[in-house]
Amino acid sequence: MTTIRDFMTDDHRRCDDVFAEVEQAVAGGDWAAAAAAFARFQESVLQHFAAEESLLFPAFEQKTGMRMGPTQVMRSEHVQMRELMQSAAAALAAQDADAYAGEAETLLIMMQQHNMKEENILYPMCDQHLAYETDTLVPQLRAEMPGAGE
């Protein structure tokens, strides 16, 4: 049985890998490849956020009664990362490597900190409190995040 932590952490790594492709394309001056990779990255991250916000977080909140705790912090950080992705996309569209580098660095730091909190605190809590729901919840999460688990 796949745990929530393992499944969601694997998806973090998948998103990280696509983000690295963007950086390599920008460094090589291949703006078309950078834009295509960024579109894949942004779509994957937004699907990940949506799955957490529509399935995982509500299930956790329902089970624990914690609505103002870790899930609220994660939702707030999702808002900030969505804004950073929009700024990074605009820098890519303008083919401004310096602006993109600044936005991407901020986004990377925020993602790393966010992912560590989820992977080391929230997901283990989900595995603990949602142990009996994992067999149905993980397939639902997979359905909301095409490409996850590959």
CSV table of N, CA and C in Angstrom, one decimal:
chain,number,residue,atom,x,y,z
A,1,MET,N,0.8,-1.2,0.0
A,1,MET,CA,0.0,0.0,0.0
A,1,MET,C,0.9,1.2,0.0
A,2,THR,N,0.6,2.2,-0.9
A,2,THR,CA,1.3,3.4,-0.9
A,2,THR,C,0.8,4.4,0.1
A,3,THR,N,1.7,5.0,0.8
A,3,THR,CA,1.2,6.0,1.8
A,3,THR,C,1.0,7.3,1.1
A,4,ILE,N,0.2,8.1,1.8
A,4,ILE,CA,0.0,9.5,1.3
A,4,ILE,C,1.3,10.2,1.2
A,5,ARG,N,2.1,10.1,2.2
A,5,ARG,CA,3.4,10.8,2.2
A,5,ARG,C,4.3,10.3,1.0
A,6,ASP,N,4.3,9.1,0.8
A,6,ASP,CA,5.2,8.6,-0.4
A,6,ASP,C,4.6,9.1,-1.7
A,7,PHE,N,3.3,9.0,-1.9
A,7,PHE,CA,2.7,9.4,-3.1
A,7,PHE,C,2.9,10.9,-3.4
A,8,MET,N,2.6,11.7,-2.4
A,8,MET,CA,2.6,13.1,-2.6
A,8,MET,C,4.1,13.6,-2.7
A,9,THR,N,5.0,13.0,-1.9
A,9,THR,CA,6.4,13.3,-2.0
A,9,THR,C,7.0,13.0,-3.4
A,10,ASP,N,6.6,11.9,-3.9
A,10,ASP,CA,7.0,11.5,-5.3
A,10,ASP,C,6.5,12.5,-6.3
A,11,ASP,N,5.3,13.1,-6.1
A,11,ASP,CA,4.8,14.1,-7.0
A,11,ASP,C,5.6,15.4,-6.8
A,12,HIS,N,6.0,15.7,-5.6
A,12,HIS,CA,6.9,16.9,-5.5
A,12,HIS,C,8.1,16.7,-6.3
A,13,ARG,N,8.7,15.6,-6.3
A,13,ARG,CA,10.0,15.3,-7.0
A,13,ARG,C,9.7,15.4,-8.5
A,14,ARG,N,8.6,14.9,-9.0
A,14,ARG,CA,8.3,15.0,-10.4
A,14,ARG,C,8.2,16.5,-10.8
A,15,CYS,N,7.5,17.3,-10.0
A,15,CYS,CA,7.4,18.7,-10.3
A,15,CYS,C,8.8,19.4,-10.3
A,16,ASP,N,9.6,19.0,-9.3
A,16,ASP,CA,10.9,19.6,-9.2
A,16,ASP,C,11.8,19.3,-10.5
A,17,ASP,N,11.6,18.1,-11.0
A,17,ASP,CA,12.4,17.7,-12.2
A,17,ASP,C,12.0,18.5,-13.4
A,18,VAL,N,10.7,18.8,-13.5
A,18,VAL,CA,10.3,19.6,-14.7
A,18,VAL,C,10.8,21.1,-14.5
A,19,PHE,N,10.7,21.6,-13.2
A,19,PHE,CA,11.2,22.9,-12.9
A,19,PHE,C,12.7,23.0,-13.3
A,20,ALA,N,13.5,22.0,-13.1
A,20,ALA,CA,14.9,22.0,-13.5
A,20,ALA,C,15.1,22.0,-15.0
A,21,GLU,N,14.2,21.4,-15.7
A,21,GLU,CA,14.2,21.5,-17.2
A,21,GLU,C,14.0,22.9,-17.6
A,22,VAL,N,13.2,23.7,-17.0
A,22,VAL,CA,13.0,25.1,-17.3
A,22,VAL,C,14.3,25.8,-17.2
A,23,GLU,N,14.9,25.6,-16.0
A,23,GLU,CA,16.2,26.3,-15.8
A,23,GLU,C,17.3,26.0,-16.8
A,24,GLN,N,17.3,24.7,-17.2
A,24,GLN,CA,18.3,24.3,-18.2
A,24,GLN,C,18.0,25.0,-19.5
A,25,ALA,N,16.8,25.0,-19.9
A,25,ALA,CA,16.4,25.7,-21.2
A,25,ALA,C,16.7,27.2,-21.2
A,26,VAL,N,16.4,27.8,-20.1
A,26,VAL,CA,16.7,29.3,-20.0
A,26,VAL,C,18.2,29.5,-20.1
A,27,ALA,N,19.0,28.7,-19.3
A,27,ALA,CA,20.4,28.8,-19.4
A,27,ALA,C,21.0,28.6,-20.8
A,28,GLY,N,20.3,27.8,-21.5
A,28,GLY,CA,20.8,27.5,-22.9
A,28,GLY,C,20.2,28.5,-23.9
A,29,GLY,N,19.3,29.4,-23.4
A,29,GLY,CA,18.7,30.4,-24.3
A,29,GLY,C,17.6,29.8,-25.2
A,30,ASP,N,17.1,28.7,-24.9
A,30,ASP,CA,16.0,28.0,-25.7
A,30,ASP,C,14.7,28.4,-25.0
A,31,TRP,N,14.2,29.6,-25.4
A,31,TRP,CA,13.0,30.2,-24.8
A,31,TRP,C,11.8,29.3,-25.1
A,32,ALA,N,11.7,28.7,-26.3
A,32,ALA,CA,10.5,27.9,-26.6
A,32,ALA,C,10.5,26.7,-25.7
A,33,ALA,N,11.6,26.0,-25.5
A,33,ALA,CA,11.7,24.8,-24.7
A,33,ALA,C,11.4,25.3,-23.2
A,34,ALA,N,11.9,26.4,-22.8
A,34,ALA,CA,11.7,26.9,-21.4
A,34,ALA,C,10.2,27.2,-21.2
A,35,ALA,N,9.6,27.8,-22.2
A,35,ALA,CA,8.1,28.1,-22.1
A,35,ALA,C,7.3,26.8,-22.0
A,36,ALA,N,7.7,25.8,-22.8
A,36,ALA,CA,6.9,24.5,-22.8
A,36,ALA,C,7.1,23.8,-21.5
A,37,ALA,N,8.3,23.8,-21.0
A,37,ALA,CA,8.6,23.1,-19.8
A,37,ALA,C,7.9,23.8,-18.6
A,38,PHE,N,7.9,25.1,-18.7
A,38,PHE,CA,7.3,25.9,-17.6
A,38,PHE,C,5.8,25.6,-17.6
A,39,ALA,N,5.2,25.5,-18.8
A,39,ALA,CA,3.8,25.3,-18.8
A,39,ALA,C,3.5,23.9,-18.2
A,40,ARG,N,4.3,22.9,-18.5
A,40,ARG,CA,4.1,21.6,-17.9
A,40,ARG,C,4.3,21.6,-16.4
A,41,PHE,N,5.3,22.4,-15.9
A,41,PHE,CA,5.6,22.5,-14.5
A,41,PHE,C,4.4,23.2,-13.8
A,42,GLN,N,4.0,24.3,-14.4
A,42,GLN,CA,2.9,25.0,-13.7
A,42,GLN,C,1.6,24.2,-13.7
A,43,GLU,N,1.3,23.5,-14.8
A,43,GLU,CA,0.1,22.6,-14.8
A,43,GLU,C,0.2,21.5,-13.7
A,44,SER,N,1.4,20.9,-13.6
A,44,SER,CA,1.6,19.9,-12.6
A,44,SER,C,1.4,20.4,-11.2
A,45,VAL,N,2.0,21.5,-10.9
A,45,VAL,CA,2.0,22.1,-9.6
A,45,VAL,C,0.5,22.5,-9.2
A,46,LEU,N,-0.1,23.1,-10.2
A,46,LEU,CA,-1.5,23.6,-9.9
A,46,LEU,C,-2.4,22.4,-9.7
A,47,GLN,N,-2.2,21.3,-10.4
A,47,GLN,CA,-3.0,20.1,-10.2
A,47,GLN,C,-2.7,19.5,-8.8
A,48,HIS,N,-1.5,19.5,-8.4
A,48,HIS,CA,-1.1,19.1,-7.1
A,48,HIS,C,-1.8,19.9,-6.0
A,49,PHE,N,-1.7,21.2,-6.2
A,49,PHE,CA,-2.4,22.1,-5.2
A,49,PHE,C,-3.9,21.8,-5.1
A,50,ALA,N,-4.5,21.7,-6.3
A,50,ALA,CA,-5.9,21.5,-6.4
A,50,ALA,C,-6.3,20.2,-5.7
A,51,ALA,N,-5.5,19.1,-5.9
A,51,ALA,CA,-5.8,17.8,-5.3
A,51,ALA,C,-5.7,17.9,-3.8
A,52,GLU,N,-4.7,18.6,-3.3
A,52,GLU,CA,-4.6,18.8,-1.9
A,52,GLU,C,-5.7,19.6,-1.3
A,53,GLU,N,-6.1,20.7,-2.0
A,53,GLU,CA,-7.1,21.6,-1.5
A,53,GLU,C,-8.5,21.0,-1.6
A,54,SER,N,-8.8,20.2,-2.6
A,54,SER,CA,-10.1,19.6,-2.8
A,54,SER,C,-10.3,18.3,-2.1
A,55,LEU,N,-9.2,17.5,-1.9
A,55,LEU,CA,-9.4,16.2,-1.4
A,55,LEU,C,-8.6,15.9,-0.1
A,56,LEU,N,-7.3,16.1,-0.1
A,56,LEU,CA,-6.5,15.8,1.0
A,56,LEU,C,-6.8,16.6,2.2
A,57,PHE,N,-6.7,18.0,2.0
A,57,PHE,CA,-6.9,18.8,3.2
A,57,PHE,C,-8.3,18.7,3.8
A,58,PRO,N,-9.3,18.7,3.0
A,58,PRO,CA,-10.7,18.5,3.6
A,58,PRO,C,-10.8,17.2,4.3
A,59,ALA,N,-10.2,16.1,3.8
A,59,ALA,CA,-10.3,14.8,4.5
A,59,ALA,C,-9.6,14.9,5.8
A,60,PHE,N,-8.4,15.5,5.9
A,60,PHE,CA,-7.7,15.7,7.1
A,60,PHE,C,-8.4,16.6,8.1
A,61,GLU,N,-9.0,17.7,7.6
A,61,GLU,CA,-9.7,18.6,8.5
A,61,GLU,C,-11.0,17.9,9.1
A,62,GLN,N,-11.6,17.2,8.2
A,62,GLN,CA,-12.8,16.5,8.7
A,62,GLN,C,-12.5,15.5,9.8
A,63,LYS,N,-11.4,14.7,9.6
A,63,LYS,CA,-11.0,13.7,10.5
A,63,LYS,C,-10.5,14.3,11.8
A,64,THR,N,-9.7,15.4,11.8
A,64,THR,CA,-9.0,15.9,13.0
A,64,THR,C,-9.8,17.1,13.6
A,65,GLY,N,-10.6,17.7,12.8
A,65,GLY,CA,-11.2,19.0,13.3
A,65,GLY,C,-10.3,20.2,13.2
A,66,MET,N,-9.1,20.0,12.7
A,66,MET,CA,-8.1,21.1,12.6
A,66,MET,C,-8.3,21.8,11.3
A,67,ARG,N,-8.9,23.0,11.4
A,67,ARG,CA,-9.2,23.8,10.2
A,67,ARG,C,-8.3,25.0,10.1
A,68,MET,N,-7.7,25.4,11.2
A,68,MET,CA,-6.8,26.6,11.2
A,68,MET,C,-5.4,26.2,11.4
A,69,GLY,N,-5.0,25.0,11.3
A,69,GLY,CA,-3.7,24.5,11.6
A,69,GLY,C,-2.8,24.4,10.3
A,70,PRO,N,-2.2,23.3,10.1
A,70,PRO,CA,-1.2,23.1,9.0
A,70,PRO,C,-1.9,23.3,7.7
A,71,THR,N,-3.1,22.9,7.5
A,71,THR,CA,-3.7,23.0,6.1
A,71,THR,C,-3.9,24.4,5.8
A,72,GLN,N,-4.2,25.3,6.7
A,72,GLN,CA,-4.4,26.7,6.5
A,72,GLN,C,-3.1,27.3,6.0
A,73,VAL,N,-2.0,27.0,6.7
A,73,VAL,CA,-0.7,27.5,6.3
A,73,VAL,C,-0.4,27.1,4.9
A,74,MET,N,-0.6,25.8,4.6
A,74,MET,CA,-0.3,25.3,3.2
A,74,MET,C,-1.1,26.0,2.2
A,75,ARG,N,-2.4,26.3,2.4
A,75,ARG,CA,-3.2,27.0,1.5
A,75,ARG,C,-2.7,28.4,1.2
A,76,SER,N,-2.3,29.1,2.3
A,76,SER,CA,-1.7,30.4,2.2
A,76,SER,C,-0.4,30.4,1.4
A,77,GLU,N,0.4,29.4,1.6
A,77,GLU,CA,1.6,29.3,0.8
A,77,GLU,C,1.3,29.0,-0.7
A,78,HIS,N,0.3,28.2,-0.9
A,78,HIS,CA,-0.1,27.9,-2.3
A,78,HIS,C,-0.5,29.2,-3.0
A,79,VAL,N,-1.2,30.1,-2.4
A,79,VAL,CA,-1.5,31.4,-3.0
A,79,VAL,C,-0.2,32.1,-3.3
A,80,GLN,N,0.7,32.2,-2.4
A,80,GLN,CA,2.0,32.9,-2.7
A,80,GLN,C,2.7,32.3,-3.9
A,81,MET,N,2.7,30.9,-3.9
A,81,MET,CA,3.4,30.3,-5.0
A,81,MET,C,2.7,30.4,-6.4
A,82,ARG,N,1.4,30.5,-6.4
A,82,ARG,CA,0.7,30.8,-7.6
A,82,ARG,C,1.1,32.1,-8.1
A,83,GLU,N,1.2,33.1,-7.3
A,83,GLU,CA,1.6,34.5,-7.7
A,83,GLU,C,3.0,34.5,-8.2
A,84,LEU,N,3.9,33.7,-7.6
A,84,LEU,CA,5.3,33.7,-8.1
A,84,LEU,C,5.4,33.0,-9.4
A,85,MET,N,4.6,31.9,-9.6
A,85,MET,CA,4.5,31.3,-10.9
A,85,MET,C,4.0,32.2,-12.0
A,86,GLN,N,3.1,33.1,-11.7
A,86,GLN,CA,2.6,34.0,-12.7
A,86,GLN,C,3.7,35.0,-13.1
A,87,SER,N,4.4,35.5,-12.1
A,87,SER,CA,5.5,36.4,-12.3
A,87,SER,C,6.6,35.8,-13.1
A,88,ALA,N,6.9,34.5,-12.8
A,88,ALA,CA,8.0,33.8,-13.5
A,88,ALA,C,7.5,33.6,-15.0
A,89,ALA,N,6.3,33.2,-15.2
A,89,ALA,CA,5.7,33.0,-16.5
A,89,ALA,C,5.8,34.3,-17.4
A,90,ALA,N,5.5,35.4,-16.7
A,90,ALA,CA,5.6,36.7,-17.4
A,90,ALA,C,7.1,37.0,-17.8
A,91,ALA,N,8.0,36.7,-16.9
A,91,ALA,CA,9.5,36.9,-17.2
A,91,ALA,C,9.9,36.0,-18.4
A,92,LEU,N,9.4,34.8,-18.4
A,92,LEU,CA,9.7,33.9,-19.5
A,92,LEU,C,9.1,34.4,-20.8
A,93,ALA,N,7.9,34.9,-20.8
A,93,ALA,CA,7.2,35.4,-22.0
A,93,ALA,C,8.0,36.6,-22.5
A,94,ALA,N,8.6,37.4,-21.6
A,94,ALA,CA,9.4,38.6,-22.0
A,94,ALA,C,10.8,38.2,-22.4
A,95,GLN,N,11.1,36.9,-22.3
A,95,GLN,CA,12.5,36.4,-22.5
A,95,GLN,C,13.5,37.2,-21.7
A,96,ASP,N,13.2,37.4,-20.5
A,96,ASP,CA,14.0,38.2,-19.6
A,96,ASP,C,14.7,37.2,-18.6
A,97,ALA,N,15.9,36.8,-18.9
A,97,ALA,CA,16.6,35.7,-18.1
A,97,ALA,C,16.8,36.2,-16.7
A,98,ASP,N,17.2,37.5,-16.5
A,98,ASP,CA,17.5,38.0,-15.2
A,98,ASP,C,16.2,38.0,-14.3
A,99,ALA,N,15.1,38.5,-14.9
A,99,ALA,CA,13.9,38.6,-14.1
A,99,ALA,C,13.4,37.1,-13.8
A,100,TYR,N,13.5,36.2,-14.8
A,100,TYR,CA,13.1,34.9,-14.5
A,100,TYR,C,13.9,34.2,-13.4
A,101,ALA,N,15.3,34.5,-13.5
A,101,ALA,CA,16.1,33.9,-12.5
A,101,ALA,C,15.7,34.3,-11.1
A,102,GLY,N,15.4,35.6,-10.9
A,102,GLY,CA,15.0,36.1,-9.6
A,102,GLY,C,13.7,35.5,-9.1
A,103,GLU,N,12.7,35.4,-10.0
A,103,GLU,CA,11.4,34.8,-9.6
A,103,GLU,C,11.6,33.3,-9.4
A,104,ALA,N,12.4,32.7,-10.2
A,104,ALA,CA,12.6,31.2,-10.0
A,104,ALA,C,13.3,30.9,-8.7
A,105,GLU,N,14.3,31.7,-8.4
A,105,GLU,CA,15.0,31.5,-7.1
A,105,GLU,C,14.1,31.6,-5.9
A,106,THR,N,13.3,32.7,-5.9
A,106,THR,CA,12.3,32.9,-4.8
A,106,THR,C,11.3,31.7,-4.8
A,107,LEU,N,10.8,31.3,-5.9
A,107,LEU,CA,9.9,30.2,-6.0
A,107,LEU,C,10.5,28.9,-5.5
A,108,LEU,N,11.7,28.7,-6.0
A,108,LEU,CA,12.4,27.4,-5.5
A,108,LEU,C,12.6,27.4,-4.0
A,109,ILE,N,13.0,28.4,-3.4
A,109,ILE,CA,13.2,28.5,-2.0
A,109,ILE,C,11.9,28.2,-1.3
A,110,MET,N,10.8,28.9,-1.8
A,110,MET,CA,9.5,28.7,-1.1
A,110,MET,C,9.0,27.3,-1.3
A,111,MET,N,9.2,26.7,-2.5
A,111,MET,CA,8.8,25.3,-2.7
A,111,MET,C,9.5,24.4,-1.8
A,112,GLN,N,10.8,24.6,-1.7
A,112,GLN,CA,11.6,23.7,-0.8
A,112,GLN,C,11.1,23.7,0.6
A,113,GLN,N,10.9,24.9,1.1
A,113,GLN,CA,10.4,25.1,2.5
A,113,GLN,C,9.0,24.5,2.7
A,114,HIS,N,8.2,24.8,1.7
A,114,HIS,CA,6.8,24.3,1.7
A,114,HIS,C,6.8,22.7,1.7
A,115,ASN,N,7.5,22.2,0.7
A,115,ASN,CA,7.5,20.7,0.6
A,115,ASN,C,8.1,20.0,1.8
A,116,MET,N,9.1,20.6,2.5
A,116,MET,CA,9.6,20.0,3.7
A,116,MET,C,8.6,20.0,4.8
A,117,LYS,N,7.8,21.0,4.9
A,117,LYS,CA,6.7,21.1,5.9
A,117,LYS,C,5.7,20.0,5.6
A,118,GLU,N,5.3,19.9,4.3
A,118,GLU,CA,4.3,18.9,4.0
A,118,GLU,C,4.9,17.5,4.2
A,119,GLU,N,6.1,17.2,3.7
A,119,GLU,CA,6.6,15.9,3.7
A,119,GLU,C,7.0,15.4,5.2
A,120,ASN,N,7.4,16.3,6.0
A,120,ASN,CA,7.9,15.9,7.4
A,120,ASN,C,6.8,16.2,8.5
A,121,ILE,N,5.8,17.0,8.2
A,121,ILE,CA,4.8,17.2,9.2
A,121,ILE,C,3.4,16.8,8.7
A,122,LEU,N,2.9,17.5,7.7
A,122,LEU,CA,1.5,17.3,7.3
A,122,LEU,C,1.2,15.9,6.7
A,123,TYR,N,2.0,15.4,5.8
A,123,TYR,CA,1.7,14.1,5.2
A,123,TYR,C,1.8,13.0,6.2
A,124,PRO,N,2.8,13.0,7.1
A,124,PRO,CA,2.8,12.0,8.2
A,124,PRO,C,1.6,12.0,9.0
A,125,MET,N,1.1,13.3,9.3
A,125,MET,CA,-0.1,13.4,10.1
A,125,MET,C,-1.3,12.9,9.3
A,126,CYS,N,-1.3,13.1,8.0
A,126,CYS,CA,-2.4,12.6,7.2
A,126,CYS,C,-2.4,11.0,7.2
A,127,ASP,N,-1.2,10.5,7.1
A,127,ASP,CA,-1.0,9.0,7.1
A,127,ASP,C,-1.6,8.4,8.4
A,128,GLN,N,-1.3,9.2,9.5
A,128,GLN,CA,-1.7,8.7,10.8
A,128,GLN,C,-3.2,8.8,11.0
A,129,HIS,N,-3.8,9.9,10.6
A,129,HIS,CA,-5.2,10.2,10.8
A,129,HIS,C,-6.1,9.6,9.7
A,130,LEU,N,-5.6,9.4,8.6
A,130,LEU,CA,-6.4,8.9,7.4
A,130,LEU,C,-6.0,7.5,7.0
A,131,ALA,N,-5.4,6.8,7.9
A,131,ALA,CA,-4.9,5.4,7.6
A,131,ALA,C,-6.0,4.5,7.0
A,132,TYR,N,-7.2,4.6,7.4
A,132,TYR,CA,-8.3,3.8,6.9
A,132,TYR,C,-8.9,4.3,5.6
A,133,GLU,N,-8.5,5.5,5.2
A,133,GLU,CA,-9.0,6.1,4.0
A,133,GLU,C,-8.0,6.1,2.9
A,134,THR,N,-6.8,5.7,3.2
A,134,THR,CA,-5.7,5.8,2.2
A,134,THR,C,-6.0,5.0,0.9
A,135,ASP,N,-6.6,3.8,1.1
A,135,ASP,CA,-6.8,3.0,-0.1
A,135,ASP,C,-7.8,3.6,-1.1
A,136,THR,N,-8.6,4.5,-0.6
A,136,THR,CA,-9.5,5.2,-1.6
A,136,THR,C,-9.0,6.6,-1.9
A,137,LEU,N,-8.3,7.2,-0.9
A,137,LEU,CA,-7.8,8.6,-1.1
A,137,LEU,C,-6.7,8.7,-2.1
A,138,VAL,N,-5.7,7.8,-2.1
A,138,VAL,CA,-4.6,7.9,-3.0
A,138,VAL,C,-5.1,7.7,-4.4
A,139,PRO,N,-5.9,6.8,-4.8
A,139,PRO,CA,-6.4,6.7,-6.2
A,139,PRO,C,-7.2,8.0,-6.6
A,140,GLN,N,-7.9,8.6,-5.6
A,140,GLN,CA,-8.6,9.9,-6.0
A,140,GLN,C,-7.6,11.0,-6.2
A,141,LEU,N,-6.5,11.1,-5.4
A,141,LEU,CA,-5.4,12.0,-5.6
A,141,LEU,C,-4.8,11.8,-7.0
A,142,ARG,N,-4.5,10.5,-7.3
A,142,ARG,CA,-3.9,10.2,-8.6
A,142,ARG,C,-4.7,10.6,-9.8
A,143,ALA,N,-6.0,10.5,-9.6
A,143,ALA,CA,-7.0,10.9,-10.7
A,143,ALA,C,-6.9,12.4,-10.9
A,144,GLU,N,-6.7,13.1,-9.9
A,144,GLU,CA,-6.7,14.6,-10.0
A,144,GLU,C,-5.3,15.1,-10.4
A,145,MET,N,-4.3,14.3,-10.4
A,145,MET,CA,-2.9,14.7,-10.8
A,145,MET,C,-2.4,13.8,-11.9
A,146,PRO,N,-2.8,14.0,-13.1
A,146,PRO,CA,-2.3,13.2,-14.2
A,146,PRO,C,-0.8,13.3,-14.3
A,147,GLY,N,-0.1,12.2,-14.4
A,147,GLY,CA,1.3,12.1,-14.4
A,147,GLY,C,1.9,11.7,-13.1
A,148,ALA,N,1.1,11.9,-12.0
A,148,ALA,CA,1.6,11.5,-10.7
A,148,ALA,C,1.7,10.0,-10.6
A,149,GLY,N,2.7,9.6,-9.9
A,149,GLY,CA,2.9,8.2,-9.7
A,149,GLY,C,3.6,7.4,-10.8
A,150,GLU,N,4.0,8.2,-11.8
A,150,GLU,CA,4.7,7.6,-13.0
A,150,GLU,C,6.2,7.6,-12.8
